[in-house]
Coordinates of C-alpha atoms in Angstrom, one line a residue:
Chain J
X1 CA 0.0 0.0 0.0
X2 CA 1.4 3.4 -0.9
X3 CA 0.8 6.5 1.1
X4 CA -1.6 9.0 -0.6
X5 CA 0.1 12.4 -1.3
X6 CA -1.3 15.1 1.0
X7 CA -4.0 17.1 -0.7
X8 CA -3.0 20.1 1.4
X9 CA -0.6 22.8 0.4
X10 CA 2.4 22.6 2.7
X11 CA 5.3 25.0 3.4
X12 CA 8.5 23.3 2.4
X13 CA 10.9 26.2 2.4
X14 CA 11.3 29.6 4.0
X15 CA 14.1 32.0 3.2
X16 CA 14.9 35.6 3.6
X17 CA 15.1 37.5 0.3
X18 CA 15.8 41.1 -0.8
X19 CA 12.5 42.9 -1.4
X20 CA 11.7 45.4 -4.1
X21 CA 11.5 48.2 -1.5
X22 CA 14.9 47.4 0.1
X23 CA 13.5 45.6 3.0
X24 CA 13.9 41.9 3.8
X25 CA 11.0 39.7 2.5
X26 CA 10.0 36.2 3.4
X27 CA 10.1 33.8 0.5
X28 CA 8.0 30.7 1.1
X29 CA 8.1 27.6 -1.0
X30 CA 4.8 25.8 -1.0
X31 CA 4.2 22.3 -2.2
X32 CA 0.6 21.7 -3.4
X33 CA -1.4 18.5 -3.4
X34 CA -0.5 17.7 -7.0
X35 CA 3.2 17.9 -6.1
X36 CA 3.9 21.2 -7.8
X37 CA 6.0 23.7 -5.8
X38 CA 5.5 27.4 -6.0
X39 CA 7.0 30.3 -4.3
X40 CA 5.5 33.4 -2.8
X41 CA 7.3 36.5 -1.4
X42 CA 5.7 38.1 1.6
X43 CA 6.6 41.6 2.9
X44 CA 7.7 42.1 6.4
X45 CA 4.3 43.0 7.9
X46 CA 2.6 40.0 6.3
X47 CA 5.5 37.7 7.2
X48 CA 5.4 38.7 10.8
X49 CA 1.7 38.0 10.8
X50 CA 2.3 34.6 9.3
X51 CA 4.9 33.8 12.0
X52 CA 2.5 35.0 14.6
X53 CA -0.4 33.0 13.2
X54 CA 1.8 29.9 13.1
X55 CA 3.2 30.5 16.5
X56 CA 6.6 30.1 15.0
X57 CA 9.6 31.5 16.7
X58 CA 11.6 31.6 13.5
X59 CA 11.6 30.5 9.9
X60 CA 12.3 26.8 10.8
X61 CA 9.0 26.8 12.7
X62 CA 7.1 27.3 9.4
X63 CA 8.4 24.2 7.6
X64 CA 5.9 21.5 7.3
X65 CA 3.0 23.7 8.2
X66 CA -0.3 23.7 6.3
X67 CA -0.5 26.8 4.1
X68 CA -4.3 26.9 4.1
X69 CA -4.3 26.4 7.9
X70 CA -2.0 29.4 8.3
X71 CA -4.1 31.4 5.9
X72 CA -7.2 30.7 8.0
X73 CA -5.4 31.6 11.2
X74 CA -4.2 34.9 9.5
X75 CA -7.8 35.9 9.0
X76 CA -8.5 35.4 12.7
X77 CA -5.6 37.7 13.8
X78 CA -6.4 41.2 15.0
X79 CA -5.6 43.7 12.3
X80 CA -2.3 45.5 12.9
X81 CA -0.2 47.9 10.9
X82 CA 3.2 46.7 11.8
Chain G
X1 CA 26.8 79.1 -37.2
X2 CA 26.2 76.1 -35.0
X3 CA 24.9 76.5 -31.5
X4 CA 27.1 73.5 -30.3
X5 CA 29.8 71.6 -32.1
X6 CA 30.9 68.4 -30.5
X7 CA 34.3 67.4 -32.0
X8 CA 36.6 64.4 -32.1
X9 CA 34.2 62.1 -30.3
X10 CA 33.4 58.4 -30.9
X11 CA 29.8 58.5 -32.0
X12 CA 27.5 55.7 -30.9
X13 CA 24.3 56.8 -32.6
X14 CA 21.8 54.5 -30.9
X15 CA 21.2 52.3 -33.9
X16 CA 23.3 49.5 -32.5
X17 CA 25.8 49.9 -35.3
X18 CA 29.5 50.2 -34.7
X19 CA 30.9 53.3 -33.2
X20 CA 32.6 55.7 -35.5
X21 CA 34.7 58.9 -35.3
X22 CA 32.6 61.9 -36.1
X23 CA 31.5 65.4 -35.0
X24 CA 28.0 66.3 -34.1
X25 CA 26.5 69.8 -34.8
X26 CA 23.5 71.3 -33.1
X27 CA 21.3 74.2 -34.1
X28 CA 18.0 75.4 -32.6
X29 CA 17.6 72.4 -30.4
X30 CA 18.1 69.8 -33.2
X31 CA 20.9 67.8 -34.6
X32 CA 21.9 69.4 -37.9
X33 CA 24.9 67.3 -38.9
X34 CA 26.8 64.1 -37.9
X35 CA 30.0 63.5 -39.8
X36 CA 33.7 63.8 -40.0
X37 CA 35.5 67.2 -39.8
X38 CA 32.3 69.2 -39.8
X39 CA 34.2 72.4 -38.9
X40 CA 32.4 75.7 -39.1
X41 CA 31.9 78.2 -36.3
X42 CA 29.9 77.4 -33.2
X43 CA 28.8 79.3 -30.2
X44 CA 30.1 76.5 -28.1
X45 CA 32.6 73.8 -29.0
X46 CA 33.0 70.7 -27.0
X47 CA 36.1 68.6 -27.4
X48 CA 35.0 65.0 -27.0
X49 CA 38.4 63.4 -27.7
X50 CA 38.6 59.9 -26.0
X51 CA 34.9 60.1 -25.2
X52 CA 31.7 58.6 -26.5
X53 CA 29.0 60.8 -27.9
X54 CA 25.6 59.2 -27.6
X55 CA 21.9 60.0 -27.6
X56 CA 20.7 61.0 -24.1
X57 CA 19.5 58.1 -22.1
X58 CA 15.8 57.5 -21.4
X59 CA 14.5 56.2 -18.1
X60 CA 11.1 54.6 -18.6
X61 CA 10.1 54.0 -15.0
X62 CA 10.4 56.9 -12.5
X63 CA 8.4 58.6 -9.8
X64 CA 9.7 62.2 -10.2
X65 CA 6.1 63.6 -10.5
X66 CA 6.4 65.7 -7.4
X67 CA 10.1 66.5 -7.4
X68 CA 9.8 67.9 -10.9
X69 CA 7.7 70.8 -9.5
X70 CA 10.7 72.2 -7.7
X71 CA 13.6 70.5 -9.5
X72 CA 13.1 70.5 -13.2
X73 CA 16.3 68.5 -13.7
X74 CA 15.1 65.5 -11.6
X75 CA 18.5 65.6 -9.9
X76 CA 20.6 63.6 -9.9
X77 CA 19.1 61.7 -12.8
X78 CA 20.2 64.2 -15.4
X79 CA 23.9 64.2 -14.5
X80 CA 23.9 60.4 -15.1
X81 CA 23.1 61.2 -18.8
X82 CA 19.3 60.8 -18.5
X83 CA 17.7 63.3 -20.8
X84 CA 14.1 62.0 -20.8
X85 CA 12.1 60.4 -18.0
X86 CA 8.7 58.7 -17.7
X87 CA 7.0 59.6 -14.4
X88 CA 3.4 58.6 -13.4
X89 CA 4.1 54.9 -13.0
X90 CA 2.3 52.4 -10.8
X91 CA -1.1 53.9 -11.2
X92 CA -0.2 57.2 -9.6
X93 CA 0.2 60.6 -11.2
X94 CA -0.5 64.2 -9.9
X95 CA -3.3 64.7 -12.4
X96 CA -6.1 64.7 -13.0
X97 CA -6.9 65.4 -9.4
X98 CA -9.7 67.4 -7.8
X99 CA -8.6 69.8 -5.0
X100 CA -10.7 67.8 -2.5
X101 CA -8.8 64.6 -3.3
X102 CA -5.3 66.0 -2.9
X103 CA -4.7 64.7 0.6
X104 CA -5.8 61.2 -0.3
X105 CA -3.3 61.1 -3.1
X106 CA -0.6 62.6 -1.0
X107 CA -0.8 59.6 1.3
X108 CA -0.4 57.2 -1.7
X109 CA 2.6 59.2 -3.0
X110 CA 4.3 59.3 0.4
X111 CA 4.0 55.6 0.7
X112 CA 5.8 55.0 -2.6
X113 CA 8.2 58.0 -2.8
X114 CA 8.9 58.4 0.9
X115 CA 8.9 62.2 0.4
X116 CA 8.6 64.4 3.5
X117 CA 5.3 66.1 4.1
X118 CA 6.8 69.5 3.3
X119 CA 7.2 68.3 -0.3
X120 CA 3.5 68.6 -0.7
X121 CA 2.8 71.6 1.5
X122 CA 5.6 74.2 0.9
X123 CA 7.6 73.1 -2.1
X124 CA 5.0 74.0 -4.8
X125 CA 1.5 75.5 -5.3
X126 CA -1.2 73.2 -6.5
X127 CA -2.3 75.2 -9.5
X128 CA -4.1 72.5 -11.5
X129 CA -6.8 69.9 -11.4
X130 CA -6.7 68.5 -14.9
X131 CA -3.8 66.9 -16.8
X132 CA -3.2 69.9 -19.0
X133 CA -2.9 72.1 -15.9
X134 CA -0.3 69.8 -14.4
X135 CA 1.6 69.8 -17.7
X136 CA 1.6 73.6 -17.7
X137 CA 3.0 73.6 -14.2
X138 CA 5.8 71.3 -15.2
X139 CA 6.7 73.2 -18.3
X140 CA 7.5 76.4 -16.3
X141 CA 11.0 75.2 -15.5
X142 CA 12.0 71.8 -17.0
X143 CA 15.7 70.9 -17.6
X144 CA 14.9 67.3 -18.5
X145 CA 12.4 65.9 -21.0
X146 CA 9.2 64.3 -19.6
X147 CA 6.9 61.7 -21.0
X148 CA 4.3 61.5 -18.3
X149 CA 1.9 58.6 -17.8
X150 CA -1.5 59.2 -16.3
X151 CA -2.3 57.0 -13.3
X152 CA -5.3 54.7 -13.3
X153 CA -5.8 55.3 -9.6
X154 CA -6.3 59.0 -10.0
X155 CA -8.6 58.6 -13.0
X156 CA -10.7 56.3 -10.8
X157 CA -10.5 58.8 -7.9
X158 CA -11.7 61.7 -10.1
X159 CA -14.7 59.7 -11.4
X160 CA -15.7 57.7 -8.4
X161 CA -14.5 59.8 -5.4
X162 CA -14.0 57.7 -2.2
X163 CA -15.7 54.8 -3.8
X164 CA -12.7 54.4 -6.0
X165 CA -11.0 52.6 -3.1
X166 CA -14.1 50.5 -2.3
X167 CA -15.7 48.8 -5.3
X168 CA -15.9 48.0 -9.0
X169 CA -17.0 50.7 -11.4
X170 CA -20.5 50.9 -13.0
X171 CA -20.8 51.2 -16.8
X172 CA -21.5 54.9 -16.6
X173 CA -18.4 55.4 -14.5
X174 CA -16.2 53.4 -16.9
X175 CA -17.5 55.6 -19.7
X176 CA -16.6 58.7 -17.7
X177 CA -13.1 57.2 -17.1
X178 CA -12.7 56.6 -20.8
X179 CA -13.5 60.3 -21.6
X180 CA -11.1 61.5 -18.9
X181 CA -8.3 59.3 -20.2
X182 CA -8.9 60.6 -23.7
X183 CA -8.6 64.1 -22.4
X184 CA -5.3 63.2 -20.6
X185 CA -3.9 61.7 -23.8
X186 CA -4.9 64.8 -25.7
X187 CA -2.9 66.8 -23.1
X188 CA 0.3 64.8 -23.7
X189 CA 0.1 61.7 -21.5
X190 CA 2.2 58.9 -23.0
X191 CA -0.1 56.2 -21.7
X192 CA -1.8 54.8 -18.7
X193 CA -0.3 53.2 -15.6
X194 CA -2.0 50.7 -13.3
X195 CA -1.0 48.6 -10.3
X196 CA -2.2 45.2 -8.9
X197 CA 0.1 45.6 -5.9
X198 CA 0.5 49.0 -4.4
X199 CA -1.0 50.2 -1.2
X200 CA -1.6 53.6 0.4
X201 CA -0.2 54.9 3.7
X202 CA -2.8 52.9 5.6
X203 CA -1.9 49.7 3.8
X204 CA -5.2 49.9 1.8
X205 CA -5.1 48.8 -1.9
X206 CA -4.7 51.8 -4.2
X207 CA -7.9 52.5 -6.3
X208 CA -6.6 50.8 -9.5
X209 CA -6.7 47.5 -7.6
X210 CA -10.5 47.6 -7.4
X211 CA -10.9 47.7 -11.2
X212 CA -12.4 44.7 -12.9
X213 CA -11.4 43.4 -16.3
X214 CA -14.1 45.2 -18.2
X215 CA -12.8 48.5 -16.9
X216 CA -9.2 47.9 -17.8
X217 CA -10.3 46.6 -21.2
X218 CA -12.4 49.8 -21.8
X219 CA -9.5 52.0 -20.9
X220 CA -7.1 50.1 -23.2
X221 CA -9.6 50.7 -26.0
X222 CA -9.0 54.4 -25.5
X223 CA -5.2 53.8 -25.5
X224 CA -5.7 51.9 -28.7
X225 CA -7.2 54.9 -30.4
X226 CA -3.8 56.5 -30.2
X227 CA -1.5 53.4 -29.8
X228 CA -0.4 54.5 -26.4
X229 CA 1.3 52.5 -23.6
X230 CA -0.2 50.5 -20.7
X231 CA 2.2 50.1 -17.8
X232 CA 1.4 47.7 -14.9
X233 CA 2.9 46.4 -11.7
X234 CA 1.8 42.8 -11.6
X235 CA 1.9 40.6 -8.5
X236 CA 5.6 40.1 -8.8
X237 CA 5.9 38.3 -5.6
X238 CA 4.3 35.3 -7.3
X239 CA 5.6 34.1 -10.6
X240 CA 2.5 32.1 -11.6
X241 CA 0.3 35.2 -11.1
X242 CA 2.8 37.4 -13.0
X243 CA 2.7 35.0 -15.9
X244 CA -1.1 35.2 -15.9
X245 CA -0.7 39.0 -16.1
X246 CA 1.7 38.6 -19.0
X247 CA -1.0 36.7 -20.8
X248 CA -3.6 39.4 -20.0
X249 CA -1.3 42.1 -21.2
X250 CA -0.8 40.1 -24.4
X251 CA -4.6 39.9 -24.9
X252 CA -4.9 43.6 -24.4
X253 CA -2.0 44.4 -26.7
X254 CA -3.4 42.3 -29.5
X255 CA -7.0 43.4 -29.1
X256 CA -6.3 47.1 -28.9
X257 CA -2.9 47.2 -30.8
X258 CA -1.1 48.8 -27.9
X259 CA 2.3 48.4 -26.4
X260 CA 2.4 47.2 -22.8
X261 CA 5.1 47.0 -20.2
X262 CA 5.4 45.5 -16.7
X263 CA 7.9 45.6 -13.9
X264 CA 9.8 44.6 -11.8
X265 CA 11.4 41.4 -13.1
X266 CA 14.0 40.3 -10.6
X267 CA 16.4 37.4 -10.7
X268 CA 17.6 35.7 -7.5
X269 CA 19.5 32.6 -6.4
X270 CA 16.5 31.8 -4.3
X271 CA 14.1 31.9 -7.2
X272 CA 16.3 30.9 -10.2
X273 CA 13.3 29.9 -12.4
X274 CA 11.2 33.0 -11.8
X275 CA 12.7 35.5 -14.3
X276 CA 13.5 32.8 -17.0
X277 CA 9.9 31.6 -16.9
X278 CA 8.6 35.1 -17.2
X279 CA 10.9 35.9 -20.1
X280 CA 10.0 32.7 -21.8
X281 CA 6.3 33.6 -21.7
X282 CA 7.1 37.1 -23.0
X283 CA 8.9 35.5 -25.9
X284 CA 5.9 33.3 -26.6
X285 CA 3.6 36.3 -26.6
X286 CA 5.9 38.4 -28.8
X287 CA 5.8 35.4 -31.3
X288 CA 2.0 35.8 -31.4
X289 CA 2.4 39.5 -32.3
X290 CA 1.8 41.0 -28.8
X291 CA 3.9 43.7 -27.4
X292 CA 4.6 42.9 -23.7
X293 CA 7.8 44.6 -22.5
X294 CA 9.3 43.3 -19.3
X295 CA 11.3 46.0 -17.5
X296 CA 14.5 44.8 -15.8
X297 CA 16.7 47.0 -13.6
X298 CA 20.5 46.7 -13.7
X299 CA 21.3 47.3 -10.1
X300 CA 21.4 44.6 -7.5
X301 CA 19.0 44.8 -4.5
X302 CA 20.2 45.5 -1.0
X303 CA 18.4 44.8 2.3
X304 CA 18.4 47.7 4.7
X305 CA 17.1 48.0 8.3
X306 CA 17.5 49.6 11.7
X307 CA 16.5 48.3 15.1
X308 CA 13.7 51.0 15.1
X309 CA 11.5 48.5 13.3
X310 CA 11.5 44.7 13.2
X311 CA 13.2 43.3 10.2
X312 CA 13.1 39.9 8.7
X313 CA 16.9 40.1 8.4
X314 CA 16.9 38.4 11.8
X315 CA 14.3 35.8 11.0
X316 CA 16.7 32.9 11.5
X317 CA 17.6 34.1 15.0
X318 CA 14.7 33.4 17.4
X319 CA 16.1 35.5 20.3
X320 CA 16.6 38.5 18.0
X321 CA 13.2 38.1 16.5
X322 CA 11.5 38.0 19.9
X323 CA 13.4 41.0 21.2
X324 CA 13.1 43.2 18.2
X325 CA 9.4 42.7 17.9
X326 CA 8.8 44.1 21.3
X327 CA 7.2 47.5 21.5
X328 CA 9.8 50.3 21.3
X329 CA 10.1 51.0 25.0
X330 CA 10.3 47.4 26.0
X331 CA 12.7 46.7 23.1
X332 CA 15.1 49.5 24.3
X333 CA 14.9 48.1 27.9
X334 CA 15.7 44.6 26.6
X335 CA 18.6 45.7 24.5
X336 CA 20.0 47.6 27.5
X337 CA 19.7 44.6 29.8
X338 CA 23.1 42.9 29.9
X339 CA 21.8 39.4 30.2
X340 CA 19.5 39.8 27.2
X341 CA 22.3 41.4 25.2
X342 CA 24.5 38.5 26.0
X343 CA 21.9 36.1 24.9
X344 CA 21.5 38.0 21.6
X345 CA 25.2 37.9 21.0
X346 CA 25.4 34.2 21.7
X347 CA 22.4 33.6 19.4
X348 CA 24.3 35.3 16.6
X349 CA 26.8 32.4 16.5
X350 CA 30.1 31.3 17.9
X351 CA 31.9 33.9 15.8
X352 CA 30.0 36.8 17.5
X353 CA 28.0 37.4 14.4
X354 CA 31.0 38.0 12.1
X355 CA 29.5 35.8 9.3
X356 CA 26.0 37.1 9.6
X357 CA 26.7 40.8 10.5
X358 CA 30.3 41.6 9.8
X359 CA 29.7 42.8 6.3
X360 CA 26.8 45.0 7.1
X361 CA 27.4 48.6 6.1
X362 CA 26.6 51.6 8.2
X363 CA 24.6 53.7 5.7
X364 CA 24.5 57.3 7.1
X365 CA 21.7 59.8 6.9
X366 CA 20.6 58.8 10.4
X367 CA 21.8 59.5 13.9
X368 CA 25.1 57.7 13.6
X369 CA 28.2 59.8 13.2
X370 CA 28.7 60.7 9.5
X371 CA 32.3 59.4 9.7
X372 CA 30.9 55.9 10.1
X373 CA 28.9 56.0 6.9
X374 CA 30.1 53.5 4.3
X375 CA 32.1 51.4 6.8
X376 CA 31.4 47.8 7.6
X377 CA 30.1 46.8 11.0
X378 CA 33.1 44.4 11.2
X379 CA 35.6 47.2 10.9
X380 CA 33.7 49.4 13.4
X381 CA 33.4 46.4 15.8
X382 CA 37.1 45.7 15.7
X383 CA 37.9 49.3 16.5
X384 CA 35.5 49.2 19.5
X385 CA 36.9 45.8 20.7
X386 CA 33.5 44.2 20.3
X387 CA 32.0 41.4 18.2
X388 CA 29.9 42.5 15.3
X389 CA 26.7 41.4 17.0
X390 CA 27.6 43.3 20.2
X391 CA 28.6 46.4 18.1
X392 CA 25.2 46.3 16.3
X393 CA 23.4 46.5 19.6
X394 CA 25.7 49.1 21.4
X395 CA 26.0 51.3 18.3
X396 CA 22.2 51.3 17.9
X397 CA 21.6 52.0 21.6
X398 CA 24.0 54.9 21.5
X399 CA 21.9 56.6 18.8
X400 CA 18.4 55.8 19.9
X401 CA 18.3 52.8 17.5
X402 CA 18.4 55.2 14.6
X403 CA 21.3 53.6 12.8
X404 CA 20.6 52.2 9.4
X405 CA 22.5 49.1 8.2
X406 CA 22.7 47.7 4.7
X407 CA 23.3 44.1 3.6
X408 CA 24.5 44.7 0.0
X409 CA 23.6 42.8 -3.1
X410 CA 21.2 40.3 -1.6
X411 CA 19.0 40.0 -4.7
X412 CA 19.2 40.5 -8.5
X413 CA 23.0 40.2 -7.9
X414 CA 24.3 37.5 -10.3
X415 CA 25.9 39.4 -13.1
X416 CA 26.5 36.2 -15.2
X417 CA 22.7 35.4 -15.2
X418 CA 21.4 39.0 -15.5
X419 CA 23.7 40.1 -18.3
X420 CA 22.3 37.8 -20.9
X421 CA 18.8 38.8 -19.8
X422 CA 19.5 42.5 -20.2
X423 CA 20.9 41.7 -23.6
X424 CA 17.7 39.9 -24.6
X425 CA 15.9 41.9 -27.4
X426 CA 12.6 41.5 -25.6
X427 CA 13.9 42.9 -22.3
X428 CA 13.4 46.6 -21.7
X429 CA 16.1 48.0 -19.5
X430 CA 14.4 50.2 -16.9
X431 CA 12.5 49.9 -13.6
X432 CA 14.9 52.3 -11.9
X433 CA 12.1 53.7 -9.8
X434 CA 14.0 57.0 -9.9
X435 CA 12.6 59.4 -7.3
X436 CA 10.9 56.7 -5.3
X437 CA 11.9 54.9 -2.1
X438 CA 14.2 57.9 -1.6
X439 CA 14.8 57.3 2.1
X440 CA 15.5 53.6 1.6
X441 CA 18.0 53.4 -1.2
X442 CA 19.4 55.3 -4.2
X443 CA 17.4 54.9 -7.4
X444 CA 20.0 56.8 -9.6
X445 CA 22.9 55.6 -11.6
X446 CA 21.5 52.4 -13.1
X447 CA 22.8 53.5 -16.5
X448 CA 26.3 54.0 -15.2
X449 CA 26.1 50.5 -13.6
X450 CA 24.9 49.0 -16.9
X451 CA 28.2 50.2 -18.5
X452 CA 30.5 49.4 -15.6
X453 CA 29.1 46.0 -14.7
X454 CA 27.6 44.5 -17.8
X455 CA 29.6 46.1 -20.6
X456 CA 33.1 46.6 -19.2
X457 CA 33.3 43.9 -16.5
X458 CA 31.1 41.1 -17.8
X459 CA 31.0 41.8 -21.6
X460 CA 27.4 40.8 -21.7
X461 CA 26.6 43.7 -24.0
X462 CA 28.7 45.7 -26.4
X463 CA 28.9 49.4 -25.8
X464 CA 26.8 50.0 -28.9
X465 CA 24.2 47.4 -27.7
X466 CA 24.0 49.0 -24.3
X467 CA 23.5 52.5 -25.7
X468 CA 20.8 51.2 -28.1
X469 CA 18.9 49.5 -25.2
X470 CA 18.6 52.8 -23.2
X471 CA 18.1 55.2 -26.1
X472 CA 16.6 54.1 -29.5
X473 CA 14.9 51.0 -28.2
X474 CA 13.2 53.0 -25.4
X475 CA 12.1 55.8 -27.7
X476 CA 10.6 53.2 -30.1
X477 CA 8.9 51.2 -27.4
X478 CA 7.3 54.4 -25.9
X479 CA 6.7 56.2 -29.2
X480 CA 8.8 59.2 -28.4
X481 CA 9.0 61.3 -31.5
X482 CA 12.5 62.1 -32.8
X483 CA 14.4 61.1 -29.7
X484 CA 16.8 58.3 -28.9
X485 CA 19.2 58.6 -31.8
X486 CA 21.9 60.8 -33.1
X487 CA 20.2 61.6 -36.5
X488 CA 19.9 64.8 -38.4
X489 CA 16.6 66.4 -37.5
X490 CA 16.3 64.6 -34.2
X491 CA 16.1 66.5 -30.8
X492 CA 19.6 67.3 -29.6
X493 CA 19.6 65.2 -26.5
X494 CA 23.2 64.1 -26.2
X495 CA 25.5 62.7 -23.6
X496 CA 29.3 62.7 -23.7
X497 CA 30.9 60.1 -21.5
X498 CA 34.1 58.2 -20.9
X499 CA 33.5 54.6 -21.8
X500 CA 36.4 53.5 -19.6
X501 CA 35.0 55.1 -16.4
X502 CA 31.3 55.7 -16.7
X503 CA 29.7 54.2 -13.5
X504 CA 27.6 55.1 -10.5
X505 CA 29.1 56.7 -7.5
X506 CA 28.9 55.3 -3.9
X507 CA 25.5 55.7 -2.3
X508 CA 25.4 58.6 0.1
X509 CA 22.8 60.4 2.2
X510 CA 22.0 64.1 1.5
X511 CA 19.4 66.4 3.0
X512 CA 18.1 68.3 0.0
X513 CA 14.4 67.5 0.1
X514 CA 11.9 70.1 1.2
X515 CA 12.0 70.4 5.0
X516 CA 15.6 69.2 4.9
X517 CA 14.3 65.8 4.2
X518 CA 16.9 63.0 3.7
X519 CA 17.4 60.8 0.7
X520 CA 20.0 58.5 -0.7
X521 CA 21.7 59.4 -4.0
X522 CA 24.5 58.3 -6.2
X523 CA 26.7 60.8 -8.1
X524 CA 27.5 60.2 -11.7
X525 CA 31.0 59.0 -12.7
X526 CA 32.5 59.4 -16.1
X527 CA 29.8 61.6 -17.6
X528 CA 31.3 64.8 -19.0
X529 CA 28.4 66.7 -20.6
X530 CA 24.7 66.3 -21.0
X531 CA 22.8 68.3 -23.6
X532 CA 19.0 68.6 -23.6
X533 CA 17.2 69.9 -26.6
X534 CA 20.4 71.7 -27.8
X535 CA 21.3 73.3 -24.5
X536 CA 24.1 72.2 -22.2
X537 CA 22.3 71.2 -19.0
X538 CA 25.2 69.6 -17.1
X539 CA 28.9 69.9 -17.7
X540 CA 32.2 69.7 -15.8
X541 CA 30.4 68.4 -12.7
X542 CA 27.8 71.1 -12.4
X543 CA 24.3 71.9 -13.5
X544 CA 23.8 74.9 -15.8
X545 CA 20.8 77.3 -15.8
X546 CA 19.4 75.7 -19.0
X547 CA 15.7 74.9 -18.9
X548 CA 15.2 73.4 -22.3
X549 CA 13.3 70.3 -21.2
X550 CA 10.0 69.6 -22.9
X551 CA 7.0 67.3 -22.6
X552 CA 8.0 64.7 -25.2
X553 CA 6.1 64.8 -28.5
X554 CA 4.8 61.4 -29.4
X555 CA 4.7 59.5 -32.7

């Protein structure tokens, strides 16, 4: 019996990248249910919110987390400007 | 008698053809002769021996809209050889704008340009509402040529008021936007800019982001009446979405027979497939007959930060992250606490942060002593008898945390990859963002860097190719009439430079914005003379009083 691939999008990489505005961005690699991996860059404010939503102390704490679960948690966070 | 005779130079005429020895004669703002031993009398003769004589460079992505109202040279762009600029990018222009909407737009501009408030309150008088009025205000004292875009966000704001930042437009509102765009094009706008990314000072999406496809399509139909440009900022943080936008631009280009352009396109060792995938899609769309010009900047991207705001620079260091995300008062107390500081230093690694932080550069323009600007944290730490991590903390504390650090070349930095992309005939060299992000980094000197890094050092482009890319190609893409080439009858926009030394200077902080506002700039290197419409605008390291700049005529 073979394990079924996860249908969930999962964070498989997190790196710091240079952002368009000269600030540091968070570059997430996300593996989707079909096996495809895509990358998305988040600005600092969004990235801090993602870390907060995931209760992650640093980038390593995001690896293996469900992307859709984090997105849902993000929606529940109180709105902040920084 | 000629007005100007430039003798003994090596002419690179913008065509991409080989350089040749020739003189260039100018009369009444136009090039009247290009050839060997022209001779004849001239009011001013310039000896260009050992120098290149080329068409003035054209910068297709700037945000000088506001600065132009008190500085018609868009300093320091002009001294780098730039003779024409395109402001009004990313959906934002200063017209058309009703008086009652000014404050709303100021917030958006401040978010992008980082101009001080005084730039909008004391530096100029708002004398216009419509695009023609803004044009007239600019034309009072221009030293550089301007091909202004009109911003989609302001067109929406004019027609829809506050609803522009709330909802999609109704058919009657779209029709009103079409009429307004038509009026702006009649007044000299080179095209329309829109953004799918930008936010205002309260992090709300700018008005253009509320547009639906039918609105953009209708506005492009108006652009199609005159063959004018659509510029967009796609969701560049996601390659798949950006490729979808490329496809949308192609559809608009084909349907309305218009040129389109998007930026930024970055290359990075972390996303090695992103730029190649985008450029491959662009090539496919060009093969279909669409015109979708990706703009790529030449300069690498730096990361800058201070301890005044949390930065992701520390995202791999849990102790630093936790401490720097505290509210300011608590953050200061934690950094002053010896035990916490010891933990932070320990967390930076057994080398005291030498690998992570030693190469950080103290930027200047902040509370740190000016003498420290440009030096590495490693050097400063060694002088202080501290580790780099400790020095970062103590130096910041000594100056109220207002010390800016820079990690250089952290993105778009691989010359061997970027050179061939810049040379690609489908890639439009631009995206300088001149006049934007002024308190974060210098957006000037990208043309000098093109020559120093990609022509001289890497050999990715010939001198002639590089000149063509930033002159004739740009003029053709944007439809600028009689510019971008050293041809008889063309506007006498000319730059004389030393091909062996042209470069960008070191980044430095200056306080020349209204209200003594700070910005980072780079001086030009190796540019001798800049002529705009037949008048010397910059020579021997200084600006002249010439105000020969124009709103660019269009094909």
